[in-house]
Amino acid sequence: MEIEAEPNQERIVATMLDALHAEGIPFLLAGSFSSNYWGIPRSTRDADFVIELGGKGVLSLAKHLPPTMTIDPQMQFESVTGTLRNVIKVADTLFKVELFRLSQDPHDQERFRRRVVVPMLGRNVFLPTLEDVILTKLRWCGYLNRAKDREDIRQMLIVRQSVVDWNYVYQWCDQHDTRETLDEIRRDISPS
């Protein structure tokens, strides 16, 4: 399934994908792009990548980016999840790319290990599995209680509830104390 985004967003994400592939940097495309793939697409203002740099520097990507895409060399601390990120600003748009470092969090590690390759934007793209997108969004619900995360989960379940590996999801929900939130969202979905 191909997702659709605004043409400029597609071009920006495709450029970033090409740069990551060219540098051989393992990644997964997370955030709204992954929930849009597994659920019902919505608009977004950013593209979130989780990257594993190994011995490479994030600035090695700059040679593959057009002058309109600028990597902020200063790493930022994402206070909700405790991860580090670099932001790539794109001229003449509010859209941005965020490059999150793969953390040592057990679920972050497992999500990265389980990532799957899907066709998107004419490329092979690594995404978290459906289950791992649900779990990550549930954690964000717990941290920030954002309506968009609950709605993303709801939309993914409307589309794909019958194929979810519930044993895997419940195992992590129990560890993250997010089972009650998941159960609330599932109750809100009317049977088809």
mmCIF file with all atom_site columns, C-alpha atoms in Angstrom, residues 5-123:
data_model
loop_
_atom_site.group_PDB
_atom_site.id
_atom_site.type_symbol
_atom_site.label_atom_id
_atom_site.label_alt_id
_atom_site.label_comp_id
_atom_site.label_asym_id
_atom_site.label_entity_id
_atom_site.label_seq_id
_atom_site.pdbx_PDB_ins_code
_atom_site.Cartn_x
_atom_site.Cartn_y
_atom_site.Cartn_z
_atom_site.occupancy
_atom_site.B_iso_or_equiv
_atom_site.pdbx_formal_charge
_atom_site.auth_seq_id
_atom_site.auth_comp_id
_atom_site.auth_asym_id
_atom_site.auth_atom_id
_atom_site.pdbx_PDB_model_num
ATOM 1   C CA . ALA A 1 5   ? 1.394  12.983 1.264  1.00 0.00 ? 5   ALA A CA 1
ATOM 2   C CA . GLU A 1 6   ? 1.704  16.479 -0.054 1.00 0.00 ? 6   GLU A CA 1
ATOM 3   C CA . PRO A 1 7   ? 4.102  16.388 -3.039 1.00 0.00 ? 7   PRO A CA 1
ATOM 4   C CA . ASN A 1 8   ? 6.684  18.526 -1.256 1.00 0.00 ? 8   ASN A CA 1
ATOM 5   C CA . GLN A 1 9   ? 6.589  16.217 1.778  1.00 0.00 ? 9   GLN A CA 1
ATOM 6   C CA . GLU A 1 10  ? 6.986  13.184 -0.454 1.00 0.00 ? 10  GLU A CA 1
ATOM 7   C CA . ARG A 1 11  ? 10.016 14.747 -2.117 1.00 0.00 ? 11  ARG A CA 1
ATOM 8   C CA . ILE A 1 12  ? 11.593 15.635 1.237  1.00 0.00 ? 12  ILE A CA 1
ATOM 9   C CA . VAL A 1 13  ? 11.059 12.153 2.691  1.00 0.00 ? 13  VAL A CA 1
ATOM 10  C CA . ALA A 1 14  ? 12.287 10.486 -0.516 1.00 0.00 ? 14  ALA A CA 1
ATOM 11  C CA . THR A 1 15  ? 15.435 12.630 -0.414 1.00 0.00 ? 15  THR A CA 1
ATOM 12  C CA . MET A 1 16  ? 16.030 11.625 3.206  1.00 0.00 ? 16  MET A CA 1
ATOM 13  C CA . LEU A 1 17  ? 15.479 7.945  2.402  1.00 0.00 ? 17  LEU A CA 1
ATOM 14  C CA . ASP A 1 18  ? 17.985 8.175  -0.453 1.00 0.00 ? 18  ASP A CA 1
ATOM 15  C CA . ALA A 1 19  ? 20.556 9.844  1.825  1.00 0.00 ? 19  ALA A CA 1
ATOM 16  C CA . LEU A 1 20  ? 20.184 7.162  4.516  1.00 0.00 ? 20  LEU A CA 1
ATOM 17  C CA . HIS A 1 21  ? 20.503 4.397  1.924  1.00 0.00 ? 21  HIS A CA 1
ATOM 18  C CA . ALA A 1 22  ? 23.548 6.083  0.335  1.00 0.00 ? 22  ALA A CA 1
ATOM 19  C CA . GLU A 1 23  ? 25.312 6.299  3.705  1.00 0.00 ? 23  GLU A CA 1
ATOM 20  C CA . GLY A 1 24  ? 24.302 2.762  4.699  1.00 0.00 ? 24  GLY A CA 1
ATOM 21  C CA . ILE A 1 25  ? 22.672 4.005  7.906  1.00 0.00 ? 25  ILE A CA 1
ATOM 22  C CA . PRO A 1 26  ? 20.104 1.553  9.314  1.00 0.00 ? 26  PRO A CA 1
ATOM 23  C CA . PHE A 1 27  ? 16.788 3.305  9.954  1.00 0.00 ? 27  PHE A CA 1
ATOM 24  C CA . LEU A 1 28  ? 13.078 3.025  10.353 1.00 0.00 ? 28  LEU A CA 1
ATOM 25  C CA . LEU A 1 29  ? 10.491 5.609  9.379  1.00 0.00 ? 29  LEU A CA 1
ATOM 26  C CA . ALA A 1 30  ? 8.276  6.127  12.418 1.00 0.00 ? 30  ALA A CA 1
ATOM 27  C CA . GLY A 1 31  ? 5.666  8.629  13.556 1.00 0.00 ? 31  GLY A CA 1
ATOM 28  C CA . SER A 1 32  ? 2.779  9.624  11.326 1.00 0.00 ? 32  SER A CA 1
ATOM 29  C CA . PHE A 1 33  ? 4.241  8.069  8.208  1.00 0.00 ? 33  PHE A CA 1
ATOM 30  C CA . SER A 1 34  ? 4.181  4.633  9.860  1.00 0.00 ? 34  SER A CA 1
ATOM 31  C CA . SER A 1 35  ? 0.702  5.037  11.374 1.00 0.00 ? 35  SER A CA 1
ATOM 32  C CA . ASN A 1 36  ? -0.526 6.361  8.015  1.00 0.00 ? 36  ASN A CA 1
ATOM 33  C CA . TYR A 1 37  ? 0.800  3.240  6.309  1.00 0.00 ? 37  TYR A CA 1
ATOM 34  C CA . TRP A 1 38  ? -0.930 0.866  8.738  1.00 0.00 ? 38  TRP A CA 1
ATOM 35  C CA . GLY A 1 39  ? -4.070 2.958  9.239  1.00 0.00 ? 39  GLY A CA 1
ATOM 36  C CA . ILE A 1 40  ? -5.942 5.834  7.673  1.00 0.00 ? 40  ILE A CA 1
ATOM 37  C CA . PRO A 1 41  ? -3.641 8.634  6.454  1.00 0.00 ? 41  PRO A CA 1
ATOM 38  C CA . ARG A 1 42  ? -3.711 12.065 8.053  1.00 0.00 ? 42  ARG A CA 1
ATOM 39  C CA . SER A 1 43  ? -1.626 15.178 7.533  1.00 0.00 ? 43  SER A CA 1
ATOM 40  C CA . THR A 1 44  ? 1.666  15.677 9.326  1.00 0.00 ? 44  THR A CA 1
ATOM 41  C CA . ARG A 1 45  ? 4.293  18.360 9.730  1.00 0.00 ? 45  ARG A CA 1
ATOM 42  C CA . ASP A 1 46  ? 7.299  16.114 10.128 1.00 0.00 ? 46  ASP A CA 1
ATOM 43  C CA . ALA A 1 47  ? 8.949  12.852 9.254  1.00 0.00 ? 47  ALA A CA 1
ATOM 44  C CA . ASP A 1 48  ? 10.416 10.934 12.183 1.00 0.00 ? 48  ASP A CA 1
ATOM 45  C CA . PHE A 1 49  ? 13.267 8.529  11.544 1.00 0.00 ? 49  PHE A CA 1
ATOM 46  C CA . VAL A 1 50  ? 14.963 6.296  14.095 1.00 0.00 ? 50  VAL A CA 1
ATOM 47  C CA . ILE A 1 51  ? 18.577 5.780  13.049 1.00 0.00 ? 51  ILE A CA 1
ATOM 48  C CA . GLU A 1 52  ? 21.470 3.620  14.173 1.00 0.00 ? 52  GLU A CA 1
ATOM 49  C CA . LEU A 1 53  ? 24.619 5.544  13.315 1.00 0.00 ? 53  LEU A CA 1
ATOM 50  C CA . GLY A 1 54  ? 27.219 3.009  14.417 1.00 0.00 ? 54  GLY A CA 1
ATOM 51  C CA . GLY A 1 55  ? 30.496 4.848  13.880 1.00 0.00 ? 55  GLY A CA 1
ATOM 52  C CA . LYS A 1 56  ? 29.101 7.355  11.388 1.00 0.00 ? 56  LYS A CA 1
ATOM 53  C CA . GLY A 1 57  ? 28.313 10.968 12.085 1.00 0.00 ? 57  GLY A CA 1
ATOM 54  C CA . VAL A 1 58  ? 24.905 12.399 11.290 1.00 0.00 ? 58  VAL A CA 1
ATOM 55  C CA . LEU A 1 59  ? 26.542 15.179 9.269  1.00 0.00 ? 59  LEU A CA 1
ATOM 56  C CA . SER A 1 60  ? 27.714 12.561 6.741  1.00 0.00 ? 60  SER A CA 1
ATOM 57  C CA . LEU A 1 61  ? 24.157 12.762 5.395  1.00 0.00 ? 61  LEU A CA 1
ATOM 58  C CA . ALA A 1 62  ? 24.587 16.418 4.409  1.00 0.00 ? 62  ALA A CA 1
ATOM 59  C CA . LYS A 1 63  ? 26.448 15.615 1.187  1.00 0.00 ? 63  LYS A CA 1
ATOM 60  C CA . HIS A 1 64  ? 23.350 13.767 -0.051 1.00 0.00 ? 64  HIS A CA 1
ATOM 61  C CA . LEU A 1 65  ? 20.904 16.570 0.758  1.00 0.00 ? 65  LEU A CA 1
ATOM 62  C CA . PRO A 1 66  ? 20.031 19.625 -1.327 1.00 0.00 ? 66  PRO A CA 1
ATOM 63  C CA . PRO A 1 67  ? 20.970 23.069 0.034  1.00 0.00 ? 67  PRO A CA 1
ATOM 64  C CA . THR A 1 68  ? 17.321 23.565 1.043  1.00 0.00 ? 68  THR A CA 1
ATOM 65  C CA . MET A 1 69  ? 17.668 20.830 3.698  1.00 0.00 ? 69  MET A CA 1
ATOM 66  C CA . THR A 1 70  ? 19.907 21.842 6.608  1.00 0.00 ? 70  THR A CA 1
ATOM 67  C CA . ILE A 1 71  ? 20.964 19.501 9.424  1.00 0.00 ? 71  ILE A CA 1
ATOM 68  C CA . ASP A 1 72  ? 21.184 21.215 12.781 1.00 0.00 ? 72  ASP A CA 1
ATOM 69  C CA . PRO A 1 73  ? 24.488 19.813 14.118 1.00 0.00 ? 73  PRO A CA 1
ATOM 70  C CA . GLN A 1 74  ? 23.359 20.412 17.698 1.00 0.00 ? 74  GLN A CA 1
ATOM 71  C CA . MET A 1 75  ? 21.708 17.304 19.097 1.00 0.00 ? 75  MET A CA 1
ATOM 72  C CA . GLN A 1 76  ? 18.508 17.928 21.015 1.00 0.00 ? 76  GLN A CA 1
ATOM 73  C CA . PHE A 1 77  ? 17.229 15.966 23.978 1.00 0.00 ? 77  PHE A CA 1
ATOM 74  C CA . GLU A 1 78  ? 13.650 14.771 23.521 1.00 0.00 ? 78  GLU A CA 1
ATOM 75  C CA . SER A 1 79  ? 12.429 15.050 27.101 1.00 0.00 ? 79  SER A CA 1
ATOM 76  C CA . VAL A 1 80  ? 9.367  12.797 26.885 1.00 0.00 ? 80  VAL A CA 1
ATOM 77  C CA . THR A 1 81  ? 11.197 9.682  25.685 1.00 0.00 ? 81  THR A CA 1
ATOM 78  C CA . GLY A 1 82  ? 14.716 10.588 26.776 1.00 0.00 ? 82  GLY A CA 1
ATOM 79  C CA . THR A 1 83  ? 16.149 10.148 23.285 1.00 0.00 ? 83  THR A CA 1
ATOM 80  C CA . LEU A 1 84  ? 18.539 12.304 21.290 1.00 0.00 ? 84  LEU A CA 1
ATOM 81  C CA . ARG A 1 85  ? 17.705 13.757 17.908 1.00 0.00 ? 85  ARG A CA 1
ATOM 82  C CA . ASN A 1 86  ? 18.888 16.061 15.170 1.00 0.00 ? 86  ASN A CA 1
ATOM 83  C CA . VAL A 1 87  ? 16.428 18.208 13.276 1.00 0.00 ? 87  VAL A CA 1
ATOM 84  C CA . ILE A 1 88  ? 16.663 18.862 9.558  1.00 0.00 ? 88  ILE A CA 1
ATOM 85  C CA . LYS A 1 89  ? 15.007 22.102 8.586  1.00 0.00 ? 89  LYS A CA 1
ATOM 86  C CA . VAL A 1 90  ? 13.620 22.515 5.102  1.00 0.00 ? 90  VAL A CA 1
ATOM 87  C CA . ALA A 1 91  ? 13.612 25.969 3.513  1.00 0.00 ? 91  ALA A CA 1
ATOM 88  C CA . ASP A 1 92  ? 10.266 27.562 2.663  1.00 0.00 ? 92  ASP A CA 1
ATOM 89  C CA . THR A 1 93  ? 8.184  25.002 4.549  1.00 0.00 ? 93  THR A CA 1
ATOM 90  C CA . LEU A 1 94  ? 7.142  24.187 8.103  1.00 0.00 ? 94  LEU A CA 1
ATOM 91  C CA . PHE A 1 95  ? 7.795  20.511 7.388  1.00 0.00 ? 95  PHE A CA 1
ATOM 92  C CA . LYS A 1 96  ? 10.879 19.093 9.112  1.00 0.00 ? 96  LYS A CA 1
ATOM 93  C CA . VAL A 1 97  ? 12.734 15.817 9.427  1.00 0.00 ? 97  VAL A CA 1
ATOM 94  C CA . GLU A 1 98  ? 13.709 14.498 12.847 1.00 0.00 ? 98  GLU A CA 1
ATOM 95  C CA . LEU A 1 99  ? 16.491 11.935 13.203 1.00 0.00 ? 99  LEU A CA 1
ATOM 96  C CA . PHE A 1 100 ? 16.115 10.135 16.540 1.00 0.00 ? 100 PHE A CA 1
ATOM 97  C CA . ARG A 1 101 ? 18.953 7.955  17.775 1.00 0.00 ? 101 ARG A CA 1
ATOM 98  C CA . LEU A 1 102 ? 18.058 4.351  18.506 1.00 0.00 ? 102 LEU A CA 1
ATOM 99  C CA . SER A 1 103 ? 17.882 4.235  22.300 1.00 0.00 ? 103 SER A CA 1
ATOM 100 C CA . GLN A 1 104 ? 18.658 1.441  24.731 1.00 0.00 ? 104 GLN A CA 1
ATOM 101 C CA . ASP A 1 105 ? 14.997 1.203  25.747 1.00 0.00 ? 105 ASP A CA 1
ATOM 102 C CA . PRO A 1 106 ? 14.042 -2.513 25.420 1.00 0.00 ? 106 PRO A CA 1
ATOM 103 C CA . HIS A 1 107 ? 10.984 -1.817 23.266 1.00 0.00 ? 107 HIS A CA 1
ATOM 104 C CA . ASP A 1 108 ? 12.878 0.666  21.074 1.00 0.00 ? 108 ASP A CA 1
ATOM 105 C CA . GLN A 1 109 ? 15.486 -2.037 20.462 1.00 0.00 ? 109 GLN A CA 1
ATOM 106 C CA . GLU A 1 110 ? 12.849 -4.691 19.744 1.00 0.00 ? 110 GLU A CA 1
ATOM 107 C CA . ARG A 1 111 ? 10.880 -2.375 17.461 1.00 0.00 ? 111 ARG A CA 1
ATOM 108 C CA . PHE A 1 112 ? 14.039 -1.696 15.435 1.00 0.00 ? 112 PHE A CA 1
ATOM 109 C CA . ARG A 1 113 ? 14.918 -5.393 15.274 1.00 0.00 ? 113 ARG A CA 1
ATOM 110 C CA . ARG A 1 114 ? 11.399 -6.317 14.044 1.00 0.00 ? 114 ARG A CA 1
ATOM 111 C CA . ARG A 1 115 ? 11.097 -3.571 11.405 1.00 0.00 ? 115 ARG A CA 1
ATOM 112 C CA . VAL A 1 116 ? 9.696  -4.587 8.040  1.00 0.00 ? 116 VAL A CA 1
ATOM 113 C CA . VAL A 1 117 ? 10.390 -3.446 4.489  1.00 0.00 ? 117 VAL A CA 1
ATOM 114 C CA . VAL A 1 118 ? 7.429  -1.920 2.652  1.00 0.00 ? 118 VAL A CA 1
ATOM 115 C CA . PRO A 1 119 ? 7.062  -0.126 -0.693 1.00 0.00 ? 119 PRO A CA 1
ATOM 116 C CA . MET A 1 120 ? 6.647  3.601  -0.171 1.00 0.00 ? 120 MET A CA 1
ATOM 117 C CA . LEU A 1 121 ? 7.452  6.595  -2.357 1.00 0.00 ? 121 LEU A CA 1
ATOM 118 C CA . GLY A 1 122 ? 8.885  4.282  -4.996 1.00 0.00 ? 122 GLY A CA 1
ATOM 119 C CA . ARG A 1 123 ? 11.449 2.880  -2.556 1.00 0.00 ? 123 ARG A CA 1
#
